[in-house]
Coordinates of C-alpha atoms in Angstrom, one line a residue:
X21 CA 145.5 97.3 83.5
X22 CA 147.1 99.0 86.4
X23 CA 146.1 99.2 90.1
X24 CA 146.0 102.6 89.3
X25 CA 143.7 102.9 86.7
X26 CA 141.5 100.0 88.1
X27 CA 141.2 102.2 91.1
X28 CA 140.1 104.6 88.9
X29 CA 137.4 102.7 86.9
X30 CA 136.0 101.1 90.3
X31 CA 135.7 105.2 91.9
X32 CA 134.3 106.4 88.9
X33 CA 131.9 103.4 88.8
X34 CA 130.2 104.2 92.4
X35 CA 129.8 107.5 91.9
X36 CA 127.7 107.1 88.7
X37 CA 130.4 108.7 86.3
X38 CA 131.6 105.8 84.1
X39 CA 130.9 105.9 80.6
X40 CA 130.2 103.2 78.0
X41 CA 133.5 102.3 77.0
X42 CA 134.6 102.4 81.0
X43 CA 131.8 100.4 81.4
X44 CA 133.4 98.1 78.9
X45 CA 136.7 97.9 79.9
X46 CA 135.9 97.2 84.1
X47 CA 133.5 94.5 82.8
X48 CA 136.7 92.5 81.0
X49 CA 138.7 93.2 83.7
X50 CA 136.4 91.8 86.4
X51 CA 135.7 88.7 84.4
X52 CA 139.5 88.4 83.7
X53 CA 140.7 88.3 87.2
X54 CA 139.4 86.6 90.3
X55 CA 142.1 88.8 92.0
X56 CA 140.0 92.0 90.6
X57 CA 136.8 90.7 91.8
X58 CA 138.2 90.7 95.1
X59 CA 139.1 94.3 95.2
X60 CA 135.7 95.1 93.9
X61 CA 133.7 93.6 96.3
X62 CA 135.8 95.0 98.8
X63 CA 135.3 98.4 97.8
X64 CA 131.1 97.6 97.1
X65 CA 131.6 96.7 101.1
X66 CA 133.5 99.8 102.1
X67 CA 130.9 102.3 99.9
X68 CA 128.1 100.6 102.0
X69 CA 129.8 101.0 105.5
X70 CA 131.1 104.8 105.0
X71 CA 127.4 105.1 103.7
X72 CA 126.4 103.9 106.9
X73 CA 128.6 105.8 109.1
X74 CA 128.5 109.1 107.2
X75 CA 124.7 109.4 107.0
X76 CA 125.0 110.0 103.2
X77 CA 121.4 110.7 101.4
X78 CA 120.7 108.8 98.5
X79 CA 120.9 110.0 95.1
X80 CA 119.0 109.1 92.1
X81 CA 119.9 105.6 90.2
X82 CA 122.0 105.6 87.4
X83 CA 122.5 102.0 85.4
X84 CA 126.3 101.2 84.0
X85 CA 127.3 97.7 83.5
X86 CA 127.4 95.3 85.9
X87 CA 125.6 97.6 88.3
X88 CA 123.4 95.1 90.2
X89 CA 119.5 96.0 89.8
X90 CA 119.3 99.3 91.5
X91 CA 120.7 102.5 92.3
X92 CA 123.3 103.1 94.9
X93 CA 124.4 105.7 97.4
X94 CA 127.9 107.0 96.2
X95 CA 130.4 108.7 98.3
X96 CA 133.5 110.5 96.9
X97 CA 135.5 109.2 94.2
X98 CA 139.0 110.0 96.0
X99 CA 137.4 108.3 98.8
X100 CA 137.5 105.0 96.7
X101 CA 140.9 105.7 95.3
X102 CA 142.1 105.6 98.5
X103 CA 140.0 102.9 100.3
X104 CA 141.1 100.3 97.6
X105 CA 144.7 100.4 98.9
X106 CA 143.3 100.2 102.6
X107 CA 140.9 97.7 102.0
X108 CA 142.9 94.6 103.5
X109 CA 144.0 96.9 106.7
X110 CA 139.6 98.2 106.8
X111 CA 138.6 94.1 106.1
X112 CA 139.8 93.3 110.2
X113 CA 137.1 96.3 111.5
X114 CA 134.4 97.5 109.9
X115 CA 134.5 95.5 106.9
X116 CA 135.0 92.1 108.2
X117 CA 131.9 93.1 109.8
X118 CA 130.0 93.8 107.0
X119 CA 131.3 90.4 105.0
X120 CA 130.7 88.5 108.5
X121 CA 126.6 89.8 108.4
X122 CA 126.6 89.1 104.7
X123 CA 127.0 85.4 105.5
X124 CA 124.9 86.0 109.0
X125 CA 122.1 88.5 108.0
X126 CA 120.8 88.5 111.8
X127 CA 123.6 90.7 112.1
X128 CA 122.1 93.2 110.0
X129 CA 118.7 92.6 111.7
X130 CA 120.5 93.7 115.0
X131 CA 121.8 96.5 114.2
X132 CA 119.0 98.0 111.8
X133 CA 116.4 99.4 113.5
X134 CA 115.4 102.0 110.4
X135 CA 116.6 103.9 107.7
X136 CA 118.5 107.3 107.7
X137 CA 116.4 110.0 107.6
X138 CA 117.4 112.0 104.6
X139 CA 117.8 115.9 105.2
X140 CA 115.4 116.2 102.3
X141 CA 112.7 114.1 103.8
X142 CA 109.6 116.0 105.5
X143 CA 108.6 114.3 109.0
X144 CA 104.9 113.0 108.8
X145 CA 102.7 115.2 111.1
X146 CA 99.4 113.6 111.9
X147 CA 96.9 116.4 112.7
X148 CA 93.7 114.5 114.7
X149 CA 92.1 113.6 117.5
X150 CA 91.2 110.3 116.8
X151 CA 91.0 107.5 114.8
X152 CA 88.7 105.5 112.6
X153 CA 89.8 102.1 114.2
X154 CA 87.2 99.6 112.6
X155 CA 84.2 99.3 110.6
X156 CA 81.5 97.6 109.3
X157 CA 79.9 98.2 105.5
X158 CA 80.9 102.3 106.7
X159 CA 78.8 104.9 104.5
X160 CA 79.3 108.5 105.2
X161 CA 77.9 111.5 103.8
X162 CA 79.4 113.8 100.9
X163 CA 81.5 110.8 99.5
X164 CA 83.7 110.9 101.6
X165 CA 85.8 107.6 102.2
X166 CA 88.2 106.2 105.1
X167 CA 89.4 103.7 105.7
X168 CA 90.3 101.7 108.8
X169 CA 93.4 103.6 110.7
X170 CA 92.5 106.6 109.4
X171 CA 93.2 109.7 111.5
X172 CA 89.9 112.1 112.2
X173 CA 90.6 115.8 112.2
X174 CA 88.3 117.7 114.1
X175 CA 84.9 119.0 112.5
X176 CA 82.0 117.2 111.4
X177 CA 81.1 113.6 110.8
X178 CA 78.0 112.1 109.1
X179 CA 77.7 108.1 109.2
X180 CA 74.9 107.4 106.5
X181 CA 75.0 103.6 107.4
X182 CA 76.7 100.4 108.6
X183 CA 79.0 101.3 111.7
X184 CA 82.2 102.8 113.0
X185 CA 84.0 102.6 115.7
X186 CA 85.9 105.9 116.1
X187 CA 89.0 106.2 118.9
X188 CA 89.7 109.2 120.6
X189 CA 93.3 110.1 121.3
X190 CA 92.1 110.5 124.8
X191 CA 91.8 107.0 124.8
X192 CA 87.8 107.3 124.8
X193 CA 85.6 105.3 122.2
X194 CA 82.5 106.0 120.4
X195 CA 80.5 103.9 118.7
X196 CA 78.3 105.1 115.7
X197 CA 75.4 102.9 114.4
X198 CA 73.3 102.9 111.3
X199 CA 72.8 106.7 110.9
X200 CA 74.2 109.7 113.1
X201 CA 75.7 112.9 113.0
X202 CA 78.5 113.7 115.3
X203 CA 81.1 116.7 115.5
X204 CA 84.9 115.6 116.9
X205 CA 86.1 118.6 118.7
X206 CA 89.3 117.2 120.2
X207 CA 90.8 114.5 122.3
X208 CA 88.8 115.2 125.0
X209 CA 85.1 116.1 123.9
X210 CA 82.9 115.6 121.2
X211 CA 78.8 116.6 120.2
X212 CA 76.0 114.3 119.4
X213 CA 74.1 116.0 116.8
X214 CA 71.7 113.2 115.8
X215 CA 71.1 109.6 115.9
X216 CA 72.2 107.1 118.4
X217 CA 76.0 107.4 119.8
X218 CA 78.0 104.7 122.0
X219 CA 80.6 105.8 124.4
X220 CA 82.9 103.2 126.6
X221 CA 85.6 105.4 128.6
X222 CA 88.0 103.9 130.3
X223 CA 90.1 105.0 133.6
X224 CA 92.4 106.7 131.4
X225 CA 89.4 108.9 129.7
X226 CA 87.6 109.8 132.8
X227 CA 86.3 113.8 132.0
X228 CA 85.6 113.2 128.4
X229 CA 82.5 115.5 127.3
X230 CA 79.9 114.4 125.1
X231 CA 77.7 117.5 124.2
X232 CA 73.8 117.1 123.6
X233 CA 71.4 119.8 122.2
X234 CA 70.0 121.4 125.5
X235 CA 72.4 118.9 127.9
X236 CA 76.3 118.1 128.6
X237 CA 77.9 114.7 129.8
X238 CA 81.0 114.4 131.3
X239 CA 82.0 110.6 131.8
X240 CA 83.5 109.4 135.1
X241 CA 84.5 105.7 134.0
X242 CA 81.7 104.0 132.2
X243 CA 79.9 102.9 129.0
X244 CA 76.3 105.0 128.1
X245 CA 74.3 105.9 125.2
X246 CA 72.6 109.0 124.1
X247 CA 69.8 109.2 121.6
X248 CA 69.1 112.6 119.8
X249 CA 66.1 112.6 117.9
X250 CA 64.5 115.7 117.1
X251 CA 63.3 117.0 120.8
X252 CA 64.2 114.2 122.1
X253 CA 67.1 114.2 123.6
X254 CA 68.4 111.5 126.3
X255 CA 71.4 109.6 128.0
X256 CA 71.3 106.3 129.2
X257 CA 74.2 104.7 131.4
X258 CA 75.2 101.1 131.3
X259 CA 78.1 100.4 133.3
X260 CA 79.9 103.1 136.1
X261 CA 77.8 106.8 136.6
X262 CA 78.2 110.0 134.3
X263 CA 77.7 113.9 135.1
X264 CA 74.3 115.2 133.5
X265 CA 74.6 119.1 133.3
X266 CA 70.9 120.5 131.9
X267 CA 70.7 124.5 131.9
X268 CA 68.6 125.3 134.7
X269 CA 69.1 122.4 136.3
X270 CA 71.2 120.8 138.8
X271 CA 73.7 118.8 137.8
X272 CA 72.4 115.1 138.5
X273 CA 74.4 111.9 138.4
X274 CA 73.3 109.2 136.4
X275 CA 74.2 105.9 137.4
X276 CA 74.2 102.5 135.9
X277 CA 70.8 101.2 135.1
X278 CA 69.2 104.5 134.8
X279 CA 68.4 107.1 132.3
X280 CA 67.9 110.9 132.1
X281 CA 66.1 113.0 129.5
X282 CA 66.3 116.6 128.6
X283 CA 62.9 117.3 129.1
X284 CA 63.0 116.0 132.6
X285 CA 66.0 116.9 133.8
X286 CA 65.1 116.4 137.6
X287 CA 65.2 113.0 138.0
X288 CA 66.6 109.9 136.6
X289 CA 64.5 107.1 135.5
X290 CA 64.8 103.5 136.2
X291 CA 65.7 101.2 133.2
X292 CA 68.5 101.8 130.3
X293 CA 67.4 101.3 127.1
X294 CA 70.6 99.0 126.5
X295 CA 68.7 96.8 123.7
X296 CA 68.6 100.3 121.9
X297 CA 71.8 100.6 121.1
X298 CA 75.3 99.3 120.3
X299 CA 77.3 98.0 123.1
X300 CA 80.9 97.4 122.8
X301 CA 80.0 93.4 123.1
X302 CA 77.5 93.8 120.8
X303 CA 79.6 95.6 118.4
X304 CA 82.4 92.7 118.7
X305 CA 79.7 90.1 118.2
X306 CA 78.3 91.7 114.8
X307 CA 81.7 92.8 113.1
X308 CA 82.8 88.7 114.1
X309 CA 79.6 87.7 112.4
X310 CA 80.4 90.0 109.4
X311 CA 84.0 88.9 108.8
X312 CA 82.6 85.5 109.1
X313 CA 80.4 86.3 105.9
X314 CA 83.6 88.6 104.7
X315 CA 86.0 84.9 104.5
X316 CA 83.6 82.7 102.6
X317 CA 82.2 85.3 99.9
X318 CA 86.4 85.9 99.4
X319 CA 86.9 82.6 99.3
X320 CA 84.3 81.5 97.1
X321 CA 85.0 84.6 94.8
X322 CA 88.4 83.3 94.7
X323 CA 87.2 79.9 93.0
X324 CA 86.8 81.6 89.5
X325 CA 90.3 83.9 90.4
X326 CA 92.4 80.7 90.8
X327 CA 91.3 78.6 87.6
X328 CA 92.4 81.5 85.2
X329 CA 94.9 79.5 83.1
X330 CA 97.6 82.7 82.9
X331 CA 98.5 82.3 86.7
X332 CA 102.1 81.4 87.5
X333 CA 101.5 80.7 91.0
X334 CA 98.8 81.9 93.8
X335 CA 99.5 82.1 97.1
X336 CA 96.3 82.8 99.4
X337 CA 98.4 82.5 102.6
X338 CA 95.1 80.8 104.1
X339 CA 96.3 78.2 107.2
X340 CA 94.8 75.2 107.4
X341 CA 93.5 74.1 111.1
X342 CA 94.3 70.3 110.6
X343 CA 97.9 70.7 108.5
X344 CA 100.9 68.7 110.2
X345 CA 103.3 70.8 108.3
X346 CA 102.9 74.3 109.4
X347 CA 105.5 75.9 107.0
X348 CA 103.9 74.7 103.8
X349 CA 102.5 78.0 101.7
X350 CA 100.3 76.1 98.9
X351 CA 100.1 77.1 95.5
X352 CA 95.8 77.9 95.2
X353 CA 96.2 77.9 91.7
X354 CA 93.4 75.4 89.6
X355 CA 94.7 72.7 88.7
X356 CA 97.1 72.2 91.2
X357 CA 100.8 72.2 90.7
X358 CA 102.3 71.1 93.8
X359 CA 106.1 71.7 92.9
X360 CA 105.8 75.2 93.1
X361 CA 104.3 75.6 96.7
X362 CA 106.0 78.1 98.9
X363 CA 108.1 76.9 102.3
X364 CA 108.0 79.7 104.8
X365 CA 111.3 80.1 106.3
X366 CA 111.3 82.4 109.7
X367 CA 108.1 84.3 109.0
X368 CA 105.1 83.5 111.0
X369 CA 101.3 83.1 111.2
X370 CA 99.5 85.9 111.7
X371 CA 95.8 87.6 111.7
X372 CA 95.4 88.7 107.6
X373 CA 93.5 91.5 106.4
X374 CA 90.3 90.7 108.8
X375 CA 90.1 88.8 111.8
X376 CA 89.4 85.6 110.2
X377 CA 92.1 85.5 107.5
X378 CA 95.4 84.6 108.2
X379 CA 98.5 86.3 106.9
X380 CA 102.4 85.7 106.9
X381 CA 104.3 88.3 108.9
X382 CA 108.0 88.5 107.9
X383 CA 110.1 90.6 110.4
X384 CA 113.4 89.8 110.9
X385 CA 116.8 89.6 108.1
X386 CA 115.9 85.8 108.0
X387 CA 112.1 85.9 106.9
X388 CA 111.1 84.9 103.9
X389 CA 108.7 82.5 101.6
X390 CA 110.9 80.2 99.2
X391 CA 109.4 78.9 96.0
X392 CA 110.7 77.7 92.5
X393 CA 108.7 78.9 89.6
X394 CA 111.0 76.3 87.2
X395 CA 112.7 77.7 84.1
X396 CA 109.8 78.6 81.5
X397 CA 109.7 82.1 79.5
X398 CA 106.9 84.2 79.6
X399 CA 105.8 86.9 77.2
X400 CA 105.2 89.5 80.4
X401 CA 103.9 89.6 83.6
X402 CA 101.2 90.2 86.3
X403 CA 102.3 90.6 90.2
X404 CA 99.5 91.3 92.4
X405 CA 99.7 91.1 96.4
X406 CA 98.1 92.7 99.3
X407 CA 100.4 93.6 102.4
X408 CA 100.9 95.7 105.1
X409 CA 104.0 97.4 105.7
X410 CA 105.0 98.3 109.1
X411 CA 108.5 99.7 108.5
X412 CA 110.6 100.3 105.8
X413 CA 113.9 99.3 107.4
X414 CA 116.0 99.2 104.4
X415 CA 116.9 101.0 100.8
X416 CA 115.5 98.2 99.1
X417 CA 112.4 96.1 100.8
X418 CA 111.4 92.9 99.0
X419 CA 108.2 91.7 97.6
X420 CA 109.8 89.3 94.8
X421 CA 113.3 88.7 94.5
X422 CA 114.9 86.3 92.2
X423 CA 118.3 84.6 93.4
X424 CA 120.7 86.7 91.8
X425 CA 119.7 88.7 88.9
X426 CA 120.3 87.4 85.4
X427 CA 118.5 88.1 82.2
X428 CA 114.9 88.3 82.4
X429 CA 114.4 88.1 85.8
X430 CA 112.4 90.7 87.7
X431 CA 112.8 92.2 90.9
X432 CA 109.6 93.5 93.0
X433 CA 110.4 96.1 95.8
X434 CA 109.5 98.7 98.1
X435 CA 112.2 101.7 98.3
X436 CA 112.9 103.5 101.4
X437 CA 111.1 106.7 100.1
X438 CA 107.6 104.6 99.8
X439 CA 108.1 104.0 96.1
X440 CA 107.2 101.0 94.6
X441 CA 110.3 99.9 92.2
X442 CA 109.8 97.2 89.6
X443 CA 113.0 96.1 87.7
X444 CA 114.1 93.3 84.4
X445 CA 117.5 93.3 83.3
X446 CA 119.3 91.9 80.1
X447 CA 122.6 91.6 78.4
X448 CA 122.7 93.1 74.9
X449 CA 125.9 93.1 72.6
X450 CA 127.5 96.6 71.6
X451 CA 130.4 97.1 69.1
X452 CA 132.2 99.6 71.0
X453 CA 134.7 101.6 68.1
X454 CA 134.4 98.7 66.2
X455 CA 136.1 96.3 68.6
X456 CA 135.1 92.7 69.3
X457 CA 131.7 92.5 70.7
X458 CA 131.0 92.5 74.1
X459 CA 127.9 92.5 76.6
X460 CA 126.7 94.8 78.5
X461 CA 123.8 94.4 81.0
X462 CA 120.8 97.2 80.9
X463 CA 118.5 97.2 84.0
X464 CA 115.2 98.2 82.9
X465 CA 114.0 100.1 86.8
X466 CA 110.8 101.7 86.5
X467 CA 109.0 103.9 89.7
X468 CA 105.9 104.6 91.5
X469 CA 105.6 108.0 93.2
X470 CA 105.8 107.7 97.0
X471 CA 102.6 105.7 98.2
X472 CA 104.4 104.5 101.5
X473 CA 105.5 107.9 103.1
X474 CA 105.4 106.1 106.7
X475 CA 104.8 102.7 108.3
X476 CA 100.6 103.3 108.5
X477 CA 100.5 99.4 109.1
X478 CA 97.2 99.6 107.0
X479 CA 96.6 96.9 104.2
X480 CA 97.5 97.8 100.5
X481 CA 97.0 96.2 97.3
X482 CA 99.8 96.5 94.9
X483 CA 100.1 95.2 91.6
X484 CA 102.7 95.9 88.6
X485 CA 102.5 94.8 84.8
X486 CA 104.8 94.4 82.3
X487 CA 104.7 93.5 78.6
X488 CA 107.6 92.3 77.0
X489 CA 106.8 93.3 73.4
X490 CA 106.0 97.1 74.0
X491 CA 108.2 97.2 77.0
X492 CA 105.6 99.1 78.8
X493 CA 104.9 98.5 82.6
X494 CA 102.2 99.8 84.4
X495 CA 102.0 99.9 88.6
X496 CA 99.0 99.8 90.6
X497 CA 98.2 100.8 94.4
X498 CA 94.7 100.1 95.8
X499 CA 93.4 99.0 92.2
X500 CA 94.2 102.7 90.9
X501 CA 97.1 103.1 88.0
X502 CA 99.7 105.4 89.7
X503 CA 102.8 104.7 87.1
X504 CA 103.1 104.0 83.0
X505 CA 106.5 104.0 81.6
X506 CA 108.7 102.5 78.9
X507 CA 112.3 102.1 79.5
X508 CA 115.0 103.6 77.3
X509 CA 117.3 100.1 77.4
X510 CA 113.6 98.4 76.2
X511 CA 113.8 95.7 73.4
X512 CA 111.5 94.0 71.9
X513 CA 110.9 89.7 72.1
X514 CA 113.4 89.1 75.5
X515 CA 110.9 87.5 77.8
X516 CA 110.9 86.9 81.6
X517 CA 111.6 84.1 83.9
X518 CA 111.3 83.7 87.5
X519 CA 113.1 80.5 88.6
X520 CA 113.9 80.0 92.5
X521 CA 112.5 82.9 93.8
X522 CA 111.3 84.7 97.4
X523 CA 108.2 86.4 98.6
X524 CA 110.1 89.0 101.2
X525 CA 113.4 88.6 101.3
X526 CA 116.3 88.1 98.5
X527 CA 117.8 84.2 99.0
X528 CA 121.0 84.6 97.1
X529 CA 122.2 88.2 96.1
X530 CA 124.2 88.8 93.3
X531 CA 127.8 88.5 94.2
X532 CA 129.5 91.7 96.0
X533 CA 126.1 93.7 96.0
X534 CA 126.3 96.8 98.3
X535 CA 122.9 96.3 99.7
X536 CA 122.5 92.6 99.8
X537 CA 119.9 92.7 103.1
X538 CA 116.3 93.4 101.8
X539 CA 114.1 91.8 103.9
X540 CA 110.5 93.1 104.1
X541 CA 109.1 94.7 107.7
X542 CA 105.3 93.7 107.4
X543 CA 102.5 91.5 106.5
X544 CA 101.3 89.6 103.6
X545 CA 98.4 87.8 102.8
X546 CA 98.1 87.0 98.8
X547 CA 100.4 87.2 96.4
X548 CA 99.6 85.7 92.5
X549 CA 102.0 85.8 89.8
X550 CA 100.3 85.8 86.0
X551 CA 102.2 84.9 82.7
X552 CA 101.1 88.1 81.0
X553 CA 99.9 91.6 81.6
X554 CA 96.7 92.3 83.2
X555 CA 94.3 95.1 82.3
X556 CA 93.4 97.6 84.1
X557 CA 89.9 96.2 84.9
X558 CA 91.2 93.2 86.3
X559 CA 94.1 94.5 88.3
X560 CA 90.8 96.9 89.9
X561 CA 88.4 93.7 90.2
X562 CA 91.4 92.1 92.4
X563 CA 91.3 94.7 94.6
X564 CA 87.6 94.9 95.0
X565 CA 87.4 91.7 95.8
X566 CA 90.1 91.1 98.2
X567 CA 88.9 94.2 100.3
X568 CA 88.5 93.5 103.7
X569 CA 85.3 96.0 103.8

């Protein structure tokens, strides 16, 4: 084969063009010559940098052989044909940076603070004025449900039961309890329509209203409660003094220890009813006593989860006080099987899903949980994790990554546009024009719609199944199905293997990969691998379960 036409296959080959019998003849070629594999990698590194440079948007996959396990960002096929002739000149700049990080991924971590915005891709534009920050056992009216990290438009909200504590942008916080009725008007100001109501304001807040039926309190630094019930209608200050304004009445200061009421709006009276309501150390001392209660209902819960003979490995992430060895990740799995316990490698202990579970947070290009999952076959697959994502800094953000990428392994990942990507590839023989046969490898990639538009740094459950006799996979996010497909390269009877394998990172990429950085920007806190698909009912009883409230 000539330079020329080599050139040729390689350009037609990153920008998605190359057909079978191309596919064919760059796959002998590459396995003929070492020489070959040179210039291929080379140009795999160049793609990636003028990517990087240009701001080129991403275009959707397209599989050829020897493609890797995902899709890749093209650029221009002349610019290819001419690159491969620079290649040794571009290999003392830019790309002998590129191979340098390749074989130093802190370089990558360095210089990668987030991906390129696509022009395609809509800014998120949070419209609130506060926040749902925590909760405990949280039941509002009309079925409505948030969740922790939520942001609260203006308008009405009903807390049925349990509590919330709600964060005003204004950096004021309000305290619901059991059952009240407020309405959020903005940053700044907000009505008590019934029940009890909390408010701690800090310097920053000073001048945030709080409006009562028949009275208005503006806050100058303090924590007070009000009580509307029916008629009665009252504010009580606990720490600092607030502004009571009454129609008809003077505006009267009450200060800490005292109390006011609408229907005596002339004088203040001696003696908060602090044990009435929800103080922000009461509040911290009952959502520590729940999450208490929270750990050993999981964990007991979890008993019946890690005996199930189908797991492959389950990793609870749960730190033991007294362990000398810090980095161990133990496999929870009943009965134990101590060989395929995880080693943490750069990631770090931190706070899980509630305050009194304990996570792994992976963070920089280094980060990552190791394990070996040994060479046995499996008829399909379960992988089920929570985790909390708190940037997606690269195209590809690992979950599971097998080193390398041979037959019947599979590849777990977040994409940069929030999509949960799943992918198994094998080799299958064609008789191309009734030549000798040759392989050619089909990646099997199957996609969630966008779930992760931004970094919302809240928890997530995610799971994925795949069977190997139908070829169907199915994806799950926060127990719901959100994904069911069947892949066109799908054949029946090849089953999966995980071998040495990494929660978070990708160990050993496959050789000249243009994106072999992948490590994940976030938190996780469980992670099981099963031997076969789970249903639909047990992929939702996970999540249940493992909810922090």
């Amino acid at each position: 084969m000539t330079d020329a036409d080599f050139s040729e296959l390689v350009s037609r080959w990153l920008d998605g063009s190359l057909t079978a019998d191309e596919s064919s003849a760059l796959q002998d070629e590459l396995d003929r010559s070492p020489a070959r594999r040179g210039e291929f990698t080379d140009a795999c590194d160049l793609d990636a940098g003028l990517r990087l440079l240009s701001d080129t948007a991403a275009t959707e996959p397209q599989v050829v052989a020897a493609a890797g396990d995902a899709d890749r960002r093209r650029v221009a096929p002349w610019v290819i044909a001419t690159s491969l002739a620079a290649a040794v000149m571009l290999a003392v700049g830019y790309g002998a940076g590129l191979r340098a990080d390749k074989e130093a991924p802190g370089g990558f971590a360095r210089s990668s603070a987030g991906p390129t915005e696509s022009p395609d891709r809509d800014e998120t534009i949070v419209s609130g004025c506060a926040v749902l920050a925590r909760g405990i056992e949280a039941v509002f009216a009309d079925g409505v449900r948030y969740r922790e990290g939520d942001s609260l438009p203006p308008g009405r909200l009903e807390l049925l039961s349990g509590v919330a504590q709600i964060e005003f942008y204004s950096g004021a916080t309000m305290l619901l309890a059991d059952r009240a009725e407020v309405v959020l008007s903005g940053p700044w100001e907000a009505e008590c329509l019934r029940g009890r109501v909390t408010m701690h304001v800090p310097p920053p807040a000073q001048g945030f209203r709080l409006l009562l039926p028949g009275m208005k309190v503006v806050d100058l630094g303090t924590e007070f409660g009000v009580n509307v019930d029916g008629p009665d209608v009252s504010v009580h200050v606990f720490d600092g003094e607030v502004e009571a304004h009454v129609p008809g009445s003077e505006m009267r200061l009450v200060r800490e220890g005292e109390s006011l009421g609408v229907d005596d709006a002339e004088s203040t009276a001696d003696g908060a009813a602090r044990d009435d309501f929800l103080t922000a150390s009461g509040f911290e001392t009952r959502l520590a006593s729940y999450y208490e209660g929270r750990q050993q209902d999981w964990w007991d819960g979890m008993k019946e989860v890690r005996a199930d003979p189908r797991i492959v490995g389950c990793y609870l992430f749960r730190e033991w006080p007294d362990d000398r060895w810090k980095r161990l990740i133990n496999n929870f799995a009943i009965p134990r099987v101590p060989r395929r316990a995880g080693s943490a490698v750069g990631s770090r202990w931190v706070e899980g899903r509630w305050p009194t579970k304990t996570a792994m947070e992976f963070k920089s290009a280094g980060d990552r949980v190791r394990m070996n999952l040994g060479d046995e076959q499996y008829d399909g697959l379960t992988m089920a994790a929570w985790i909390r994502v708190d940037g997606l800094d690269r195209k590809y953000n690992a979950l599971l990554l097998t080193d390398g990428y041979d037959d019947g392994e599979p590849h777990w990942q977040i994409d940069e546009q929030g999509r949960l990507m799943f992918s198994v590839i094998y080799s299958e023989e064609t008789d191309a024009e009734n030549a000798k046969k040759k392989r050619r490898r089909r990646n099997q990639i199957y996609y969630s719609p966008p779930l992760f538009p931004s970094a919302d740094r809240r928890w997530r459950h995610v799971a994925v199944t795949y069977d190997t006799d139908t070829g169907e996979t199915v994806q799950y996010f926060d127990g719901r199905e959100v994904g069911r497909e069947v892949s066109e390269h799908h054949r029946p009877g090849r089953r999966v293997t995980f071998g040495p394998c990494e929660i978070g990172n990708w160990g050993i990429p496959s050789e000249g990969h243009a994106f072999p950085v992948r490590n994940f920007n976030g938190r996780i806190d469980e992670f099981i691998i099963y031997s076969e698909p789970l249903s639909g009912e047990e992929i939702a009883g996970l999540y249940e379960r493992g909810a922090a409230n």
